[in-house]
Short mmCIF file of C-alpha atoms in Angstrom, two decimals:
data_model
loop_
_atom_site.label_atom_id
_atom_site.label_comp_id
_atom_site.label_asym_id
_atom_site.label_seq_id
_atom_site.Cartn_x
_atom_site.Cartn_y
_atom_site.Cartn_z
CA UNK A 1 -68.32 16.84 121.13
CA UNK A 2 -69.94 13.79 122.68
CA UNK A 3 -72.97 15.51 124.27
CA UNK A 4 -76.51 14.77 123.08
CA UNK A 5 -77.70 17.81 121.17
CA UNK A 6 -80.88 19.74 120.44
CA UNK A 7 -80.98 21.77 117.21
CA UNK A 8 -82.80 25.12 117.41
CA UNK A 9 -83.77 26.58 114.03
CA UNK A 10 -83.97 30.37 114.07
CA UNK A 11 -86.61 32.33 112.14
CA UNK A 12 -85.54 35.69 113.61
CA UNK A 13 -87.26 35.96 116.98
CA UNK A 14 -85.67 38.30 119.53
CA UNK A 15 -85.92 35.49 122.12
CA UNK A 16 -84.57 32.57 120.07
CA UNK A 17 -81.41 32.42 122.15
CA UNK A 18 -83.60 32.22 125.24
CA UNK A 19 -84.88 28.86 124.01
CA UNK A 20 -81.26 27.73 123.99
CA UNK A 21 -80.75 28.97 127.52
CA UNK A 22 -83.77 27.01 128.77
CA UNK A 23 -82.52 23.84 127.08
CA UNK A 24 -79.11 24.28 128.66
CA UNK A 25 -80.71 24.77 132.05
CA UNK A 26 -81.75 21.14 131.63
CA UNK A 27 -78.01 20.40 131.16
CA UNK A 28 -78.54 19.47 127.51
CA UNK A 29 -76.27 20.99 124.87
CA UNK A 30 -77.93 22.87 122.01
CA UNK A 31 -77.05 25.22 119.18
CA UNK A 32 -78.98 27.84 117.23
CA UNK A 33 -78.71 27.72 113.43
CA UNK A 34 -80.53 29.29 110.46
CA UNK A 35 -83.90 27.74 109.65
CA UNK A 36 -82.79 26.77 106.13
CA UNK A 37 -79.94 24.42 107.07
CA UNK A 38 -79.32 21.59 104.63
CA UNK A 39 -80.18 17.93 104.99
CA UNK A 40 -76.47 17.08 105.21
CA UNK A 41 -76.03 19.59 108.03
CA UNK A 42 -78.89 18.07 110.03
CA UNK A 43 -77.53 14.59 109.43
CA UNK A 44 -74.04 15.62 110.60
CA UNK A 45 -75.40 17.56 113.60
CA UNK A 46 -77.32 14.43 114.60
CA UNK A 47 -79.85 16.11 116.92
CA UNK A 48 -81.96 14.28 119.48
CA UNK A 49 -84.72 16.77 118.72
CA UNK A 50 -85.45 19.99 116.81
CA UNK A 51 -87.09 23.21 118.06
CA UNK A 52 -88.52 25.84 115.67
CA UNK A 53 -88.35 29.44 116.92
CA UNK A 54 -90.77 32.34 116.68
CA UNK A 55 -90.53 35.16 114.14
CA UNK A 56 -91.94 38.56 113.15
CA UNK A 57 -93.04 37.03 109.81
CA UNK A 58 -96.38 35.54 108.72
CA UNK A 59 -96.44 31.86 107.75
CA UNK A 60 -99.00 32.27 104.97
CA UNK A 61 -97.01 34.84 102.95
CA UNK A 62 -95.05 33.53 99.97
CA UNK A 63 -91.96 35.55 100.90
CA UNK A 64 -91.55 34.03 104.36
CA UNK A 65 -89.10 31.38 105.43
CA UNK A 66 -90.15 27.77 105.60
CA UNK A 67 -88.88 24.61 107.22
CA UNK A 68 -86.77 22.40 105.00
CA UNK A 69 -88.23 18.98 104.24
CA UNK A 70 -85.02 17.67 105.80
CA UNK A 71 -86.39 18.68 109.21
CA UNK A 72 -89.50 16.52 108.81
CA UNK A 73 -87.35 13.70 107.40
CA UNK A 74 -84.89 13.75 110.32
CA UNK A 75 -86.93 11.20 112.26
CA UNK A 76 -86.66 13.07 115.59
CA UNK A 77 -89.23 14.91 117.77
CA UNK A 78 -90.04 18.48 116.70
CA UNK A 79 -91.38 21.36 118.82
CA UNK A 80 -92.72 24.48 117.11
CA UNK A 81 -93.03 27.73 119.08
CA UNK A 82 -95.29 30.62 117.91
CA UNK A 83 -94.25 31.12 114.24
CA UNK A 84 -92.66 27.67 114.46
CA UNK A 85 -96.13 26.26 115.12
CA UNK A 86 -97.68 28.29 112.32
CA UNK A 87 -95.19 27.32 109.63
CA UNK A 88 -95.39 23.68 110.74
CA UNK A 89 -99.17 23.80 110.33
CA UNK A 90 -99.02 25.63 107.01
CA UNK A 91 -96.45 23.28 105.48
CA UNK A 92 -98.16 20.12 106.64
CA UNK A 93 -101.52 21.03 105.12
CA UNK A 94 -103.17 23.13 107.81
CA UNK A 95 -104.17 26.77 107.57
CA UNK A 96 -102.87 29.97 109.20
CA UNK A 97 -104.78 33.26 109.08
CA UNK A 98 -104.65 36.80 110.40
CA UNK A 99 -107.95 37.15 112.21
CA UNK A 100 -107.52 40.87 112.96
CA UNK A 101 -107.01 40.47 116.70
CA UNK A 102 -103.53 40.47 118.14
CA UNK A 103 -102.66 38.80 121.44
CA UNK A 104 -99.64 40.12 123.33
CA UNK A 105 -98.85 39.41 126.96
CA UNK A 106 -100.49 37.33 129.67
CA UNK A 107 -102.96 34.62 128.74
CA UNK A 108 -104.60 31.64 130.44
CA UNK A 109 -104.48 28.48 128.33
CA UNK A 110 -106.67 25.42 128.93
CA UNK A 111 -104.62 22.23 128.83
CA UNK A 112 -106.65 19.36 127.33
CA UNK A 113 -104.28 16.88 129.02
CA UNK A 114 -104.27 14.66 125.93
CA UNK A 115 -100.59 14.99 124.95
CA UNK A 116 -97.31 13.59 126.20
CA UNK A 117 -95.89 17.12 126.14
CA UNK A 118 -98.45 18.82 128.37
CA UNK A 119 -100.06 16.06 130.41
CA UNK A 120 -100.28 17.11 134.05
CA UNK A 121 -98.67 20.53 133.50
CA UNK A 122 -100.82 23.26 135.05
CA UNK A 123 -100.77 26.37 137.22
CA UNK A 124 -104.31 26.09 138.53
CA UNK A 125 -107.74 24.66 137.85
CA UNK A 126 -110.73 26.71 136.73
CA UNK A 127 -114.25 26.44 138.11
CA UNK A 128 -114.95 23.51 135.78
CA UNK A 129 -111.93 21.66 137.16
CA UNK A 130 -109.93 22.07 133.93
CA UNK A 131 -106.14 22.49 133.92
CA UNK A 132 -105.04 26.07 133.26
CA UNK A 133 -101.53 27.25 132.33
CA UNK A 134 -100.47 30.89 132.74
CA UNK A 135 -98.49 31.80 129.63
CA UNK A 136 -97.10 34.66 127.54
CA UNK A 137 -98.48 35.18 124.04
CA UNK A 138 -97.07 37.32 121.23
CA UNK A 139 -98.89 36.83 117.93
CA UNK A 140 -101.25 38.35 115.38
CA UNK A 141 -101.74 35.22 113.22
CA UNK A 142 -103.05 31.85 114.36
CA UNK A 143 -103.67 28.31 113.14
CA UNK A 144 -107.31 27.95 112.07
CA UNK A 145 -107.22 24.49 110.45
CA UNK A 146 -105.18 21.56 111.81
CA UNK A 147 -102.92 19.53 109.51
CA UNK A 148 -103.93 15.91 108.99
CA UNK A 149 -103.00 13.67 111.93
CA UNK A 150 -102.89 16.52 114.49
CA UNK A 151 -105.22 17.26 117.39
CA UNK A 152 -105.67 20.27 119.65
CA UNK A 153 -103.76 19.97 122.94
CA UNK A 154 -104.53 23.39 124.48
CA UNK A 155 -106.73 26.42 123.76
CA UNK A 156 -107.88 29.88 124.78
CA UNK A 157 -111.21 31.63 124.00
CA UNK A 158 -109.49 33.83 121.40
CA UNK A 159 -107.13 31.11 120.11
CA UNK A 160 -108.97 27.75 119.90
CA UNK A 161 -105.81 26.05 118.59
CA UNK A 162 -103.21 27.31 121.07
CA UNK A 163 -101.30 24.05 120.79
CA UNK A 164 -101.37 20.97 118.57
CA UNK A 165 -99.72 17.58 118.46
CA UNK A 166 -99.21 14.50 116.31
CA UNK A 167 -98.21 11.89 118.87
CA UNK A 168 -97.42 9.27 116.22
CA UNK A 169 -94.64 11.41 114.69
CA UNK A 170 -93.75 13.21 117.98
CA UNK A 171 -94.57 16.61 116.49
CA UNK A 172 -95.68 19.25 119.00
CA UNK A 173 -96.38 22.96 118.71
CA UNK A 174 -97.57 25.79 120.97
CA UNK A 175 -98.70 29.30 120.09
CA UNK A 176 -97.35 30.74 123.35
CA UNK A 177 -93.69 31.19 124.36
CA UNK A 178 -92.47 28.62 126.92
CA UNK A 179 -88.95 30.06 126.82
CA UNK A 180 -89.86 33.30 128.67
CA UNK A 181 -90.22 33.43 132.44
CA UNK A 182 -93.74 34.87 132.10
CA UNK A 183 -94.88 31.36 131.05
CA UNK A 184 -94.75 29.87 134.54
CA UNK A 185 -94.55 26.22 133.46
CA UNK A 186 -92.34 26.93 130.44
CA UNK A 187 -89.31 25.23 131.94
CA UNK A 188 -91.39 22.13 132.78
CA UNK A 189 -92.70 22.02 129.20
CA UNK A 190 -89.24 22.32 127.62
CA UNK A 191 -87.75 19.82 130.06
CA UNK A 192 -90.53 17.38 129.16
CA UNK A 193 -89.74 17.79 125.46
CA UNK A 194 -85.94 17.65 125.75
CA UNK A 195 -85.50 15.02 128.47
CA UNK A 196 -88.58 12.78 128.21
CA UNK A 197 -89.67 12.99 124.58
CA UNK A 198 -86.25 13.49 122.93
CA UNK A 199 -84.53 11.40 125.64
CA UNK A 200 -81.44 13.65 125.57
CA UNK A 201 -78.76 12.88 128.16
CA UNK A 202 -78.24 15.86 130.58
CA UNK A 203 -74.43 15.95 130.36
CA UNK A 204 -73.81 19.69 129.67
CA UNK A 205 -72.15 20.87 132.92
CA UNK A 206 -69.86 23.91 133.26
CA UNK A 207 -67.36 22.16 135.54
CA UNK A 208 -66.77 19.57 132.84
CA UNK A 209 -66.79 22.23 130.11
CA UNK A 210 -63.63 23.88 131.47
CA UNK A 211 -61.50 21.04 130.11
CA UNK A 212 -63.21 21.20 126.69
CA UNK A 213 -62.80 24.99 126.48
CA UNK A 214 -59.13 24.89 127.53
CA UNK A 215 -58.35 22.27 124.89
CA UNK A 216 -60.20 24.28 122.24
CA UNK A 217 -58.31 27.50 123.09
CA UNK A 218 -54.95 25.71 123.00
CA UNK A 219 -55.81 24.20 119.62
CA UNK A 220 -56.87 27.60 118.23
CA UNK A 221 -54.00 29.69 119.57
CA UNK A 222 -51.05 27.29 119.40
CA UNK A 223 -47.86 29.12 120.40
CA UNK A 224 -49.13 32.58 119.42
CA UNK A 225 -49.91 35.36 121.88
CA UNK A 226 -53.31 36.77 122.84
CA UNK A 227 -54.23 40.31 123.86
CA UNK A 228 -57.40 40.67 125.95
CA UNK A 229 -59.42 43.78 126.66
CA UNK A 230 -60.04 43.50 130.39
CA UNK A 231 -62.77 45.66 131.93
CA UNK A 232 -63.08 44.08 135.36
CA UNK A 233 -66.63 42.94 134.61
CA UNK A 234 -67.79 39.33 134.91
CA UNK A 235 -67.48 38.42 131.22
CA UNK A 236 -63.97 39.73 130.59
CA UNK A 237 -62.78 38.45 133.99
CA UNK A 238 -63.94 34.89 133.28
CA UNK A 239 -62.53 35.14 129.76
CA UNK A 240 -59.15 36.17 131.21
CA UNK A 241 -59.16 33.34 133.77
CA UNK A 242 -60.14 30.74 131.17
CA UNK A 243 -57.54 31.82 128.59
CA UNK A 244 -54.88 32.13 131.30
CA UNK A 245 -55.70 28.57 132.39
CA UNK A 246 -55.19 27.47 128.78
CA UNK A 247 -52.07 29.37 127.66
CA UNK A 248 -50.59 31.14 130.72
CA UNK A 249 -48.02 33.81 129.87
CA UNK A 250 -49.07 33.87 126.22
CA UNK A 251 -51.93 36.10 127.41
CA UNK A 252 -51.50 39.84 127.94
CA UNK A 253 -54.44 41.77 129.39
CA UNK A 254 -54.99 45.40 128.46
CA UNK A 255 -57.08 47.57 130.76
CA UNK A 256 -58.24 50.82 129.17
CA UNK A 257 -59.18 53.65 131.52
CA UNK A 258 -61.51 55.63 129.29
CA UNK A 259 -63.05 57.78 132.00
CA UNK A 260 -66.30 55.82 131.79
CA UNK A 261 -65.59 53.24 134.50
CA UNK A 262 -67.07 52.58 137.94
CA UNK A 263 -65.47 54.19 140.99
CA UNK A 264 -62.02 52.77 141.85
CA UNK A 265 -62.21 50.30 138.93
CA UNK A 266 -58.64 50.89 137.83
CA UNK A 267 -57.21 50.16 141.29
CA UNK A 268 -59.41 47.07 141.80
CA UNK A 269 -58.38 45.54 138.47
CA UNK A 270 -54.70 45.97 139.30
CA UNK A 271 -55.16 44.37 142.70
CA UNK A 272 -57.19 41.39 141.48
CA UNK A 273 -55.47 40.44 138.25
CA UNK A 274 -51.91 41.71 138.45
CA UNK A 275 -51.12 41.11 142.12
CA UNK A 276 -53.36 38.16 143.02
CA UNK A 277 -53.65 36.20 139.78
CA UNK A 278 -50.26 36.97 138.24
CA UNK A 279 -51.61 37.95 134.82
CA UNK A 280 -49.58 40.23 132.56
CA UNK A 281 -51.47 43.54 132.70
CA UNK A 282 -51.02 46.76 130.73
CA UNK A 283 -52.98 49.81 131.93
CA UNK A 284 -53.66 52.49 129.31
CA UNK A 285 -54.82 55.96 130.36
CA UNK A 286 -57.07 57.04 127.47
CA UNK A 287 -59.48 59.36 129.31
CA UNK A 288 -58.71 62.48 127.27
CA UNK A 289 -58.78 60.53 124.01
CA UNK A 290 -62.25 59.09 124.63
CA UNK A 291 -63.74 62.31 126.00
CA UNK A 292 -62.39 64.28 123.06
CA UNK A 293 -63.96 61.95 120.48
CA UNK A 294 -67.30 61.84 122.33
CA UNK A 295 -67.60 65.63 122.64
CA UNK A 296 -70.83 66.86 121.06
CA UNK A 297 -72.13 63.36 120.24
CA UNK A 298 -75.64 62.59 121.55
CA UNK A 299 -76.92 59.64 119.50
CA UNK A 300 -76.63 56.36 121.50
CA UNK A 301 -75.63 54.21 118.53
CA UNK A 302 -72.99 56.72 117.45
CA UNK A 303 -71.59 56.81 120.98
CA UNK A 304 -71.37 53.03 121.09
CA UNK A 305 -69.60 52.93 117.74
CA UNK A 306 -67.09 55.61 118.76
CA UNK A 307 -66.31 53.82 122.02
CA UNK A 308 -65.99 50.50 120.21
CA UNK A 309 -63.71 51.98 117.54
CA UNK A 310 -61.45 53.61 120.12
CA UNK A 311 -61.18 50.36 122.07
CA UNK A 312 -60.10 48.57 118.91
CA UNK A 313 -57.58 51.31 118.08
CA UNK A 314 -56.04 51.08 121.55
CA UNK A 315 -55.83 47.30 121.28
CA UNK A 316 -54.18 47.60 117.87
CA UNK A 317 -51.61 50.02 119.25
CA UNK A 318 -50.82 47.78 122.23
CA UNK A 319 -50.76 44.68 120.04
CA UNK A 320 -48.19 46.37 117.80
CA UNK A 321 -45.85 46.41 120.79
CA UNK A 322 -46.26 42.63 121.10
CA UNK A 323 -44.82 41.15 117.86
CA UNK A 324 -46.20 37.67 118.51
CA UNK A 325 -49.73 38.86 119.42
CA UNK A 326 -52.01 37.41 116.76
CA UNK A 327 -55.32 37.21 118.68
CA UNK A 328 -57.73 39.71 120.24
CA UNK A 329 -59.80 38.06 122.98
CA UNK A 330 -63.21 39.43 123.98
CA UNK A 331 -65.81 38.51 126.58
CA UNK A 332 -68.67 38.42 124.09
CA UNK A 333 -71.64 36.34 125.30
CA UNK A 334 -74.94 35.23 123.75
CA UNK A 335 -77.14 38.17 124.89
CA UNK A 336 -74.65 40.60 123.24
CA UNK A 337 -75.06 38.71 120.00
CA UNK A 338 -78.85 38.49 120.01
CA UNK A 339 -79.43 42.16 120.89
CA UNK A 340 -77.14 43.19 118.04
CA UNK A 341 -79.01 40.87 115.66
CA UNK A 342 -75.64 39.19 115.31
CA UNK A 343 -77.04 35.68 115.24
CA UNK A 344 -76.12 33.69 112.17
CA UNK A 345 -79.50 34.19 110.48
CA UNK A 346 -79.21 38.01 110.49
CA UNK A 347 -83.03 38.03 110.56
CA UNK A 348 -83.72 39.45 114.01
CA UNK A 349 -84.40 43.18 114.14
CA UNK A 350 -81.61 45.16 115.81
CA UNK A 351 -82.47 46.59 119.23
CA UNK A 352 -79.03 48.07 119.92
CA UNK A 353 -75.50 47.28 118.84
CA UNK A 354 -72.72 46.10 121.14
CA UNK A 355 -69.18 47.43 120.75
CA UNK A 356 -67.78 43.88 120.75
CA UNK A 357 -70.21 42.35 118.24
CA UNK A 358 -69.85 42.97 114.52
CA UNK A 359 -67.95 46.21 115.05
CA UNK A 360 -64.42 45.09 114.23
CA UNK A 361 -62.89 46.82 111.18
CA UNK A 362 -61.09 45.11 108.30
CA UNK A 363 -57.92 46.93 109.38
CA UNK A 364 -57.76 44.90 112.60
CA UNK A 365 -54.79 42.63 112.02
CA UNK A 366 -55.74 40.28 114.84
CA UNK A 367 -57.79 37.10 114.82
CA UNK A 368 -60.77 37.07 117.16
CA UNK A 369 -60.92 34.75 120.18
CA UNK A 370 -64.33 34.65 121.92
CA UNK A 371 -64.49 31.59 124.20
CA UNK A 372 -67.74 32.72 125.90
CA UNK A 373 -69.67 33.66 122.75
CA UNK A 374 -71.98 30.68 123.06
CA UNK A 375 -72.70 31.06 126.80
CA UNK A 376 -75.40 32.86 128.75
CA UNK A 377 -74.63 34.98 131.81
CA UNK A 378 -75.52 32.28 134.33
CA UNK A 379 -73.28 29.80 132.49
CA UNK A 380 -70.45 32.34 132.53
CA UNK A 381 -70.81 32.69 136.30
CA UNK A 382 -70.85 28.90 136.74
CA UNK A 383 -67.70 28.73 134.62
CA UNK A 384 -66.05 31.41 136.75
CA UNK A 385 -66.74 29.45 139.93
CA UNK A 386 -65.37 26.29 138.28
CA UNK A 387 -62.19 28.24 137.41
CA UNK A 388 -61.74 29.27 141.04
CA UNK A 389 -62.51 32.99 140.74
CA UNK A 390 -63.73 34.71 143.95
CA UNK A 391 -67.50 34.93 144.40
CA UNK A 392 -67.48 38.74 144.75
CA UNK A 393 -66.01 38.95 141.25
CA UNK A 394 -68.12 36.26 139.62
CA UNK A 395 -71.42 37.55 141.01
CA UNK A 396 -70.71 41.21 140.42
CA UNK A 397 -73.48 42.98 138.53
CA UNK A 398 -73.03 43.28 134.75
CA UNK A 399 -71.47 46.47 133.41
CA UNK A 400 -71.97 47.50 129.76
CA UNK A 401 -69.00 47.47 127.39
CA UNK A 402 -69.35 51.21 126.65
CA UNK A 403 -69.47 51.79 130.42
CA UNK A 404 -70.95 55.04 131.71
CA UNK A 405 -71.07 56.23 128.10
CA UNK A 406 -74.52 54.65 127.76
CA UNK A 407 -75.61 55.63 131.28
CA UNK A 408 -75.07 59.31 130.53
CA UNK A 409 -77.97 60.26 128.29
CA UNK A 410 -77.00 62.57 125.45
CA UNK A 411 -73.53 64.11 125.31
CA UNK A 412 -70.80 62.56 127.44
CA UNK A 413 -68.66 64.94 129.49
CA UNK A 414 -66.04 64.25 132.16
CA UNK A 415 -68.06 66.37 134.61
CA UNK A 416 -71.12 64.15 134.09
CA UNK A 417 -69.08 60.94 134.41
CA UNK A 418 -67.56 62.13 137.70
CA UNK A 419 -70.98 62.93 139.16
CA UNK A 420 -72.48 59.66 137.96
CA UNK A 421 -69.57 57.59 139.30
CA UNK A 422 -70.08 58.97 142.82
CA UNK A 423 -73.86 58.57 142.74
CA UNK A 424 -73.58 55.00 141.46
CA UNK A 425 -71.11 54.06 144.21
CA UNK A 426 -73.52 55.32 146.86
CA UNK A 427 -76.41 53.29 145.43
CA UNK A 428 -74.35 50.09 145.32
CA UNK A 429 -72.96 50.69 148.82
CA UNK A 430 -76.46 51.08 150.29
CA UNK A 431 -77.73 47.98 148.47
CA UNK A 432 -74.88 46.00 150.03
CA UNK A 433 -75.59 47.42 153.49
CA UNK A 434 -79.24 46.39 153.15
CA UNK A 435 -78.27 42.87 152.05
CA UNK A 436 -80.01 43.37 148.71
CA UNK A 437 -77.09 43.57 146.25
CA UNK A 438 -77.04 39.82 145.61
CA UNK A 439 -80.84 39.64 145.51
CA UNK A 440 -81.19 41.99 142.54
CA UNK A 441 -79.69 41.19 139.16
CA UNK A 442 -78.41 44.60 138.11
CA UNK A 443 -78.46 48.02 139.74
CA UNK A 444 -76.99 51.33 138.62
CA UNK A 445 -77.60 55.06 138.26
CA UNK A 446 -78.38 56.94 135.02
CA UNK A 447 -77.42 60.58 134.43
CA UNK A 448 -80.20 62.65 132.83
CA UNK A 449 -79.19 65.73 130.81
CA UNK A 450 -81.82 67.93 132.45
CA UNK A 451 -81.70 70.31 135.37
CA UNK A 452 -84.33 70.88 138.02
CA UNK A 453 -84.99 73.55 140.61
CA UNK A 454 -84.28 72.65 144.23
CA UNK A 455 -83.79 74.21 147.64
CA UNK A 456 -80.76 73.62 149.86
CA UNK A 457 -80.62 75.57 153.11
CA UNK A 458 -82.05 78.97 152.28
CA UNK A 459 -80.81 78.95 148.70
CA UNK A 460 -82.19 77.98 145.31
CA UNK A 461 -80.39 75.29 143.34
CA UNK A 462 -80.62 74.43 139.66
CA UNK A 463 -78.79 71.14 139.25
CA UNK A 464 -78.74 67.77 137.51
CA UNK A 465 -81.16 64.84 137.80
CA UNK A 466 -80.27 61.14 138.07
CA UNK A 467 -82.39 58.02 137.99
CA UNK A 468 -81.84 54.81 139.96
CA UNK A 469 -82.34 51.55 138.05
CA UNK A 470 -82.59 48.08 139.62
CA UNK A 471 -83.96 44.96 137.95
CA UNK A 472 -84.51 41.29 138.68
CA UNK A 473 -84.10 38.70 135.94
CA UNK A 474 -82.92 35.18 135.35
CA UNK A 475 -81.75 35.66 131.78
CA UNK A 476 -81.37 39.40 130.99
CA UNK A 477 -83.69 38.90 128.00
CA UNK A 478 -86.71 39.85 130.13
CA UNK A 479 -86.67 41.68 133.48
CA UNK A 480 -88.91 43.22 136.17
CA UNK A 481 -88.03 46.34 138.14
CA UNK A 482 -86.96 45.69 141.72
CA UNK A 483 -89.50 46.59 144.39
CA UNK A 484 -86.91 48.13 146.69
CA UNK A 485 -87.99 49.36 150.15
CA UNK A 486 -89.01 53.02 150.20
CA UNK A 487 -86.73 53.57 153.21
CA UNK A 488 -83.73 52.37 151.20
CA UNK A 489 -84.64 54.55 148.22
CA UNK A 490 -85.00 57.51 150.57
CA UNK A 491 -81.57 56.87 152.10
CA UNK A 492 -79.93 56.60 148.68
CA UNK A 493 -81.63 59.77 147.46
CA UNK A 494 -80.62 61.76 150.57
CA UNK A 495 -77.02 60.59 150.37
CA UNK A 496 -76.66 61.38 146.65
CA UNK A 497 -78.17 64.85 147.00
CA UNK A 498 -76.13 65.67 150.10
CA UNK A 499 -72.81 64.10 149.06
CA UNK A 500 -72.65 64.63 145.29
CA UNK A 501 -72.48 68.34 144.66
CA UNK A 502 -74.27 69.07 141.38
CA UNK A 503 -77.25 66.69 141.74
CA UNK A 504 -80.46 67.83 143.42
CA UNK A 505 -83.08 65.31 142.30
CA UNK A 506 -83.23 61.49 142.27
CA UNK A 507 -85.86 59.39 140.44
CA UNK A 508 -86.51 55.62 140.34
CA UNK A 509 -87.11 53.75 137.06
CA UNK A 510 -90.06 51.32 137.32
CA UNK A 511 -90.03 50.06 133.70
CA UNK A 512 -89.82 46.35 132.87
CA UNK A 513 -88.10 44.66 129.93
CA UNK A 514 -89.95 44.57 127.60
CA UNK A 515 -91.01 47.22 126.72
CA UNK A 516 -87.91 49.03 128.02
CA UNK A 517 -84.37 47.68 127.85
CA UNK A 518 -82.36 47.29 131.05
CA UNK A 519 -79.87 50.02 130.08
CA UNK A 520 -81.35 53.35 129.02
CA UNK A 521 -79.25 53.57 125.85
#
């Protein structure tokens, strides 16, 4: 690869991959690797700069991870974020302490305007005319003594050293998180570091990447055949189009109807891929099989694992009918990996597992092909457009791998899936009518395993409850709930209650991520 590169060293933060996404937004290629990479690795990687991630650890404890001396000897600019700042300070002779006061969430940081990294970056000025940045903090420890050669570049009343720099060596560090959208000038800060300080060439563009990806797939697969689990969602659709571009008829797509799909999904997939794109498509009706295995199961992780196992079993069975099929392709992307703590470091704490990350058994006699594993959702969409896929497919809202199985809380039953499918279709239809579907990032309905009393006509009802969920996000790592018009919510609620027999109450979820996740399970 000829692109300039930024190396991101991971200490286990849940948002490490988000740093990578921000760097790629600047059209600069980057990779995330364990914090303890060797000197030879760094030399071979040849980065234009190095970024140190956050962590749940404390820099002053003997058991915690440290930066290799090879990082400081690489001769390139370094940016430490949160724990990355703390371990930089600790290792270079400063001091980090737990002062008994944690700082999580919004903070206003005074920019001293004395550093190349932050000069002129501000959100407002205070009464004294000082530059203020609105940022997101997440720490319990802080730097209390600067290493030799460093000076303070920003501060808050509770964190006097909220940022530090050594301009001579091009070392910079901030206690806050510029990678999250809550830090309003975070993108400007990271762009300044990557483009101006590291002087990386912005050559990472999805349209150009198509050729690289096609060549890589051809080199991997050779003359063997690939079987792809196609769901109709954005990730698997782009994966199918990309692999088809690379190897044509060597690709066979398998669509599994497990009873947990969106309304009319089966028919839409046939129309789009088989008729319009000319892909080889096998449709497997496995509704009874999935529902039978999920009967009585209420734990979300167990449900995910059952659904993942059954998918793999179906793929194995279909692959057995294709003697030359040696590869299983999946639409795994970066957010799947990070939320499953599937990053190479294995240090991040698991939030939830994904059926297509780390869940493949040893008995799977297929090699894994994941051409999107290193891409974020927005990059996947850009790639889809570059491949010529229709906009309505590329910009369709994400749909979880386990489907409605994780939108039905508790036990999954066919009756619940049928109700949820109809309610969800109404919500999406009304969002489209209102011109809001493309303005929100993800919208869906969740089935709650509780009943409530209602009145219809002159009679009492005792029926199921559903919740609407709609969020807005740029990265799916953080999200805010959509402030949908009350009139729209009222229309959706009335339609669901009147048209879906068995539901008599509709709620609206107003939780952000964090602390909630976008999906309920």
